[in-house]
Coordinates of C-alpha atoms in Angstrom, one line a residue:
M1 CA 134.1 29.4 135.2
A2 CA 135.8 31.9 132.9
S3 CA 133.8 30.9 129.9
S4 CA 130.5 31.8 131.5
A5 CA 131.8 34.8 133.4
F6 CA 132.6 36.9 130.3
P7 CA 131.0 37.2 126.9
V8 CA 132.8 35.3 124.1
S9 CA 133.6 38.6 122.2
R10 CA 135.3 39.9 125.3
Q11 CA 137.3 36.7 125.7
R12 CA 138.5 36.9 122.1
S13 CA 139.5 40.6 122.6
R14 CA 141.5 39.7 125.7
A15 CA 143.0 36.7 124.0
A16 CA 144.2 38.8 121.1
L17 CA 145.5 41.5 123.4
S18 CA 147.4 39.0 125.5
L19 CA 149.2 37.6 122.5
V20 CA 150.3 41.2 121.7
L21 CA 151.3 42.3 125.3
L22 CA 152.9 39.1 126.6
P23 CA 155.8 39.1 124.1
L24 CA 156.5 42.7 125.2
L25 CA 156.3 41.7 128.8
L26 CA 158.8 38.9 128.1
L27 CA 161.2 41.3 126.3
L28 CA 161.0 43.8 129.2
T29 CA 161.6 41.0 131.7
L30 CA 164.6 39.8 129.7
I31 CA 166.2 43.3 129.6
M32 CA 165.6 43.9 133.3
A33 CA 166.9 40.5 134.4
V34 CA 170.1 40.6 132.4
G35 CA 170.8 44.1 133.6
T36 CA 170.3 43.5 137.3
G37 CA 173.0 42.1 139.6
A38 CA 176.3 42.9 141.2
V39 CA 177.4 44.5 137.9
H40 CA 174.6 46.9 136.9
I41 CA 173.8 47.3 133.2
A42 CA 171.3 50.0 132.2
P43 CA 168.5 49.0 129.8
L44 CA 169.9 50.9 126.8
Q45 CA 173.3 49.3 127.5
V46 CA 171.7 45.9 127.4
V47 CA 170.1 46.7 124.1
S48 CA 173.3 48.0 122.7
I49 CA 175.3 44.9 123.8
L50 CA 172.7 42.6 122.3
L51 CA 172.6 44.5 119.0
A52 CA 176.4 44.8 118.8
P53 CA 176.9 41.5 116.9
L54 CA 174.6 42.9 114.1
G55 CA 176.9 45.9 113.6
I56 CA 174.4 48.4 115.0
A57 CA 175.8 51.5 116.7
P58 CA 175.4 51.5 120.5
L59 CA 172.5 53.5 121.9
Q60 CA 174.5 54.0 125.1
G61 CA 178.2 53.4 125.8
Y62 CA 179.2 50.4 127.9
E63 CA 182.3 48.7 129.3
E64 CA 183.8 45.5 128.1
Q65 CA 183.2 44.0 131.5
Q66 CA 179.5 44.6 131.3
A67 CA 179.3 42.9 127.9
A68 CA 181.3 39.9 129.2
V69 CA 179.0 39.5 132.2
L70 CA 175.9 39.7 130.0
W71 CA 177.0 37.2 127.4
A72 CA 178.8 34.7 129.7
I73 CA 176.7 34.7 132.9
R74 CA 173.4 36.6 132.7
L75 CA 172.1 35.8 129.3
P76 CA 172.5 32.0 129.5
R77 CA 170.8 32.0 132.9
V78 CA 167.9 34.1 131.6
M79 CA 167.5 32.0 128.4
L80 CA 167.4 28.8 130.5
G81 CA 164.8 30.4 132.8
M82 CA 162.7 31.3 129.7
L83 CA 163.0 27.8 128.3
V84 CA 162.1 26.0 131.6
G85 CA 159.3 28.4 132.4
A86 CA 157.7 28.1 129.0
G87 CA 158.0 24.3 129.0
L88 CA 156.5 23.9 132.5
A89 CA 153.6 26.3 131.8
V90 CA 152.7 24.7 128.4
A91 CA 153.0 21.2 130.0
G92 CA 150.6 22.3 132.7
A93 CA 148.1 23.8 130.3
A94 CA 148.2 20.6 128.1
M95 CA 147.7 18.3 131.1
Q96 CA 144.8 20.4 132.4
G97 CA 143.2 20.1 129.0
L98 CA 143.9 16.3 128.8
F99 CA 142.6 15.6 132.3
R100 CA 139.9 18.2 132.0
N101 CA 140.9 19.4 135.5
P102 CA 142.5 22.8 136.4
L103 CA 144.4 21.2 139.3
A104 CA 146.6 19.1 137.0
D105 CA 150.2 20.2 137.3
P106 CA 153.5 18.4 136.5
G107 CA 154.8 19.1 140.0
L108 CA 151.6 18.2 141.9
L109 CA 151.0 15.0 140.1
G110 CA 154.5 13.6 140.7
I111 CA 155.9 14.0 137.2
S112 CA 158.7 16.4 138.3
S113 CA 159.4 14.0 141.2
G114 CA 159.7 11.1 138.8
A115 CA 162.2 13.1 136.7
S116 CA 164.1 14.2 139.8
L117 CA 164.3 10.6 141.1
A118 CA 165.6 9.3 137.7
A119 CA 168.2 12.2 137.6
A120 CA 169.3 11.4 141.1
M121 CA 169.7 7.7 140.2
S122 CA 171.7 8.6 137.1
V123 CA 174.1 10.7 139.3
V124 CA 174.5 8.1 142.1
L125 CA 174.7 5.1 139.7
G126 CA 177.0 6.8 137.2
F127 CA 174.8 6.7 134.1
H128 CA 176.8 8.2 131.2
A129 CA 175.5 6.2 128.2
F130 CA 174.4 9.4 126.3
G131 CA 177.3 11.7 127.1
N132 CA 176.1 15.2 127.9
Y133 CA 172.5 14.2 127.2
S134 CA 172.6 11.4 129.8
L135 CA 171.0 13.5 132.5
P136 CA 168.2 14.9 130.3
V137 CA 167.5 11.4 129.0
A138 CA 167.3 9.9 132.5
A139 CA 165.0 12.7 133.7
F140 CA 162.8 12.3 130.6
T141 CA 162.5 8.6 131.2
G142 CA 161.5 9.2 134.8
S143 CA 158.9 11.8 134.0
L144 CA 157.5 9.7 131.2
L145 CA 157.1 6.6 133.5
A146 CA 155.5 8.8 136.2
T147 CA 153.1 10.3 133.6
M148 CA 152.1 7.0 132.1
L149 CA 151.6 5.5 135.6
I150 CA 149.4 8.4 136.7
Y151 CA 147.4 8.2 133.5
M152 CA 146.8 4.4 133.8
L153 CA 145.9 4.6 137.5
S154 CA 143.4 7.4 136.9
Q155 CA 141.5 5.5 134.2
D156 CA 138.0 4.4 135.3
R157 CA 136.1 2.5 132.6
G158 CA 137.8 4.4 129.9
R159 CA 137.4 7.8 131.6
V160 CA 139.8 9.9 133.7
N161 CA 138.8 10.0 137.4
A162 CA 140.0 13.4 138.8
T163 CA 140.0 12.2 142.4
T164 CA 142.0 9.1 141.6
M165 CA 144.4 11.2 139.5
L166 CA 145.2 13.6 142.4
L167 CA 145.5 10.7 144.9
S168 CA 147.8 8.8 142.5
G169 CA 149.9 11.9 142.1
I170 CA 150.3 12.3 145.9
A171 CA 151.3 8.6 146.2
I172 CA 153.8 8.9 143.3
N173 CA 155.2 12.1 144.8
A174 CA 155.7 10.3 148.1
L175 CA 157.2 7.2 146.4
C176 CA 159.6 9.2 144.3
G177 CA 160.5 11.4 147.3
A178 CA 161.4 8.3 149.2
G179 CA 163.5 7.0 146.3
T180 CA 165.3 10.4 146.1
G181 CA 165.9 10.2 149.8
L182 CA 167.5 6.8 149.4
M183 CA 169.7 8.1 146.6
T184 CA 170.7 11.0 149.0
F185 CA 171.6 8.5 151.7
L186 CA 173.8 6.6 149.3
A187 CA 175.4 9.6 147.6
T188 CA 178.9 10.8 148.1
D189 CA 179.5 14.4 149.3
E190 CA 179.9 15.6 145.7
Q191 CA 176.9 13.7 144.5
L192 CA 174.9 15.1 147.4
R193 CA 175.4 18.6 146.3
S194 CA 174.0 17.8 142.9
I195 CA 171.0 16.0 144.3
T196 CA 170.3 19.0 146.7
F197 CA 170.4 21.2 143.6
W198 CA 167.5 19.3 142.0
S199 CA 165.4 19.0 145.1
L200 CA 165.3 22.8 145.6
G201 CA 165.5 24.1 142.0
S202 CA 168.1 26.6 140.7
L203 CA 169.2 28.2 137.5
G204 CA 172.6 28.9 139.0
G205 CA 174.3 26.2 136.9
A206 CA 173.2 27.8 133.6
T207 CA 175.8 27.9 130.9
W208 CA 175.5 28.0 127.1
P209 CA 176.2 24.2 126.8
T210 CA 173.4 23.6 129.4
V211 CA 171.0 25.8 127.4
L212 CA 171.8 24.1 124.1
S213 CA 171.5 20.6 125.6
A214 CA 168.0 21.3 127.1
A215 CA 166.6 23.5 124.3
P216 CA 165.8 20.9 121.7
L217 CA 163.9 18.7 124.2
I218 CA 162.0 21.6 125.9
L219 CA 161.2 23.3 122.6
A220 CA 159.9 20.0 121.1
G221 CA 157.1 20.1 123.7
T222 CA 156.6 23.8 123.8
L223 CA 156.3 24.2 120.0
I224 CA 154.4 21.0 119.1
L225 CA 151.8 21.1 121.9
P226 CA 150.1 24.3 120.5
F227 CA 149.4 22.4 117.3
M228 CA 147.2 20.0 119.3
A229 CA 145.0 22.9 120.5
R230 CA 142.1 21.8 118.4
A231 CA 142.2 18.3 119.8
L232 CA 142.4 19.5 123.3
N233 CA 139.5 21.8 122.7
A234 CA 137.5 18.9 121.5
L235 CA 138.4 16.8 124.5
M236 CA 136.7 19.4 126.7
L237 CA 133.5 17.9 125.3
G238 CA 134.6 14.4 126.6
E239 CA 136.3 11.6 124.8
S240 CA 133.1 10.5 123.0
G241 CA 132.4 14.0 121.8
A242 CA 136.0 14.4 120.6
S243 CA 135.8 11.1 118.7
H244 CA 132.6 12.3 117.0
L245 CA 134.5 15.4 115.9
G246 CA 137.1 13.2 114.2
V247 CA 139.8 13.3 116.9
N248 CA 141.9 10.2 117.3
V249 CA 141.7 10.3 121.1
Q250 CA 144.2 7.6 121.9
T251 CA 146.9 9.2 119.6
V252 CA 146.3 12.6 121.2
K253 CA 146.5 11.2 124.7
W254 CA 149.8 9.5 124.3
S255 CA 151.3 12.3 122.2
V256 CA 150.4 14.8 124.9
V257 CA 151.8 12.5 127.6
A258 CA 155.1 12.0 125.7
L259 CA 155.6 15.8 125.0
V260 CA 154.8 16.8 128.5
A261 CA 157.3 14.2 129.8
L262 CA 159.9 15.5 127.4
S263 CA 159.5 19.2 128.4
V264 CA 159.3 18.5 132.2
G265 CA 162.1 15.9 132.2
A266 CA 164.5 18.2 130.3
G267 CA 163.5 21.1 132.6
V268 CA 164.1 19.1 135.8
A269 CA 167.5 17.9 134.4
V270 CA 168.9 21.4 134.1
A271 CA 167.0 23.4 136.7
G272 CA 165.7 20.9 139.3
T273 CA 162.2 20.6 140.7
I274 CA 160.4 23.9 140.2
G275 CA 156.7 23.6 141.2
F276 CA 153.5 25.5 140.6
V277 CA 154.5 27.3 137.4
G278 CA 152.4 24.7 135.4
L279 CA 149.5 25.3 137.8
V280 CA 149.4 29.0 138.2
V281 CA 150.1 30.3 134.7
P282 CA 147.5 28.4 132.7
H283 CA 144.8 28.9 135.3
L284 CA 145.5 32.7 135.5
L285 CA 145.3 32.9 131.7
R286 CA 142.2 30.8 131.5
L287 CA 140.5 33.3 133.8
L288 CA 141.6 36.2 131.6
T289 CA 141.3 34.9 128.1
G290 CA 139.0 31.9 128.3
P291 CA 139.6 28.1 127.9
N292 CA 140.5 28.1 124.1
H293 CA 143.8 26.2 123.8
R294 CA 144.6 28.0 120.6
T295 CA 145.3 31.0 122.8
L296 CA 146.0 29.3 126.1
L297 CA 149.0 27.2 125.0
P298 CA 151.1 30.0 123.4
A299 CA 150.1 32.5 126.0
S300 CA 151.1 30.1 128.7
A301 CA 154.5 29.7 127.1
L302 CA 155.1 33.5 127.1
L303 CA 153.8 34.1 130.6
G304 CA 155.5 31.0 132.1
A305 CA 158.9 32.2 130.6
A306 CA 158.4 35.7 132.0
L307 CA 157.3 34.5 135.4
L308 CA 160.2 32.1 135.9
V309 CA 162.7 34.8 134.8
L310 CA 161.2 37.2 137.4
A311 CA 161.2 34.5 140.1
D312 CA 164.9 33.8 139.3
L313 CA 165.6 37.6 139.5
V314 CA 164.0 37.7 143.0
S315 CA 165.9 34.5 144.1
R316 CA 169.3 35.9 143.3
T317 CA 168.7 39.5 144.5
I318 CA 166.5 39.3 147.6
A319 CA 169.3 38.1 149.9
M320 CA 172.5 39.1 148.0
P321 CA 175.2 37.8 148.0
A322 CA 173.4 34.6 148.9
E323 CA 170.9 33.0 146.5
V324 CA 167.5 31.7 147.6
P325 CA 166.5 28.5 145.7
I326 CA 164.0 29.4 143.0
G327 CA 161.8 26.4 144.0
I328 CA 161.1 28.2 147.3
I329 CA 160.1 31.4 145.4
T330 CA 157.7 29.6 143.1
A331 CA 156.3 27.6 146.0
L332 CA 155.6 30.8 148.0
L333 CA 153.8 32.1 145.0
G334 CA 152.0 29.0 143.9
A335 CA 150.9 27.3 147.2
P336 CA 148.5 30.1 148.2
F337 CA 147.1 30.1 144.7
F338 CA 146.6 26.3 144.9
L339 CA 144.7 26.8 148.2
Y340 CA 142.6 29.4 146.5
L341 CA 141.8 27.0 143.7
L342 CA 140.7 24.3 146.2
R343 CA 138.5 26.8 148.0
A344 CA 137.0 28.1 144.8
G345 CA 136.3 24.5 143.6
R346 CA 134.6 23.7 146.9
K347 CA 132.3 26.7 146.6
E348 CA 131.5 25.7 143.0
V349 CA 130.6 22.2 144.1
G350 CA 128.5 23.6 147.0
A351 CA 126.7 25.9 144.6

């Protein structure tokens, strides 16, 4: 594993370097993403438009049309991608720490499917009890129920059984997929378009109200989970070891489950089912910086945000004027990586 492959001092250096470089990567990604499209906006023009509300003189001249496209279309889409990517990556890192298994991922374990099913049911059954927040609330409820079910099914005499966890996730994925299929069968043509949107994943519906409705829920998980890094580090020693270090294991378990469900549910409600971000990003960072959650969680948020913005950039430019669903792009990236993890894990067991 990464912890034994590199000296601790090198891991600390890489961790510190990653926390310096990743914000720069995210900033560069943002500038490139908002500037690319049918209306080209040069990087200096992007900076000038973003700084204009502060009264700073433009670094390069730009047209009003470019500013309008950036503020009304590109920026909300990129902001939503950053939010969803950060939420999924942090949720994946926290789940891997909680289950002590690098294969744990909200999409793989059926959490995203649970959120998607609840969102589809809210559309077909006309659930509007919470106004604009009805869809995020439904998706959060679905993801929370799926997470709780997986956690209870994977318990074996007080410990998490990784094999049972993965098999439970597969079963819940299949069950939720069947439920979503039933909702698709019952849906009207207009409802069918909305359900198809969730099943493939897309940031095409991003608007400022969408961003503002999802931001509090996603940020709650993304910002609070890093404060639980010490407890997740302690859980790497096992639940008994964590208890001896003064960690209230049960409180930590249910807090992580609730925050993961909150982030994933809100993300699915506004962007659909986007898989593998929560699997690939934490594992890649763990290989580079080590398993310390004090670094892993914030670094996952930054890299997850950058990765999803880049994936969205590819999805809307690779086949212009058509748009490839972003879930297809992340699956093409994540599925081979997942197979690599399975093969690496088999070699480790064989060794």
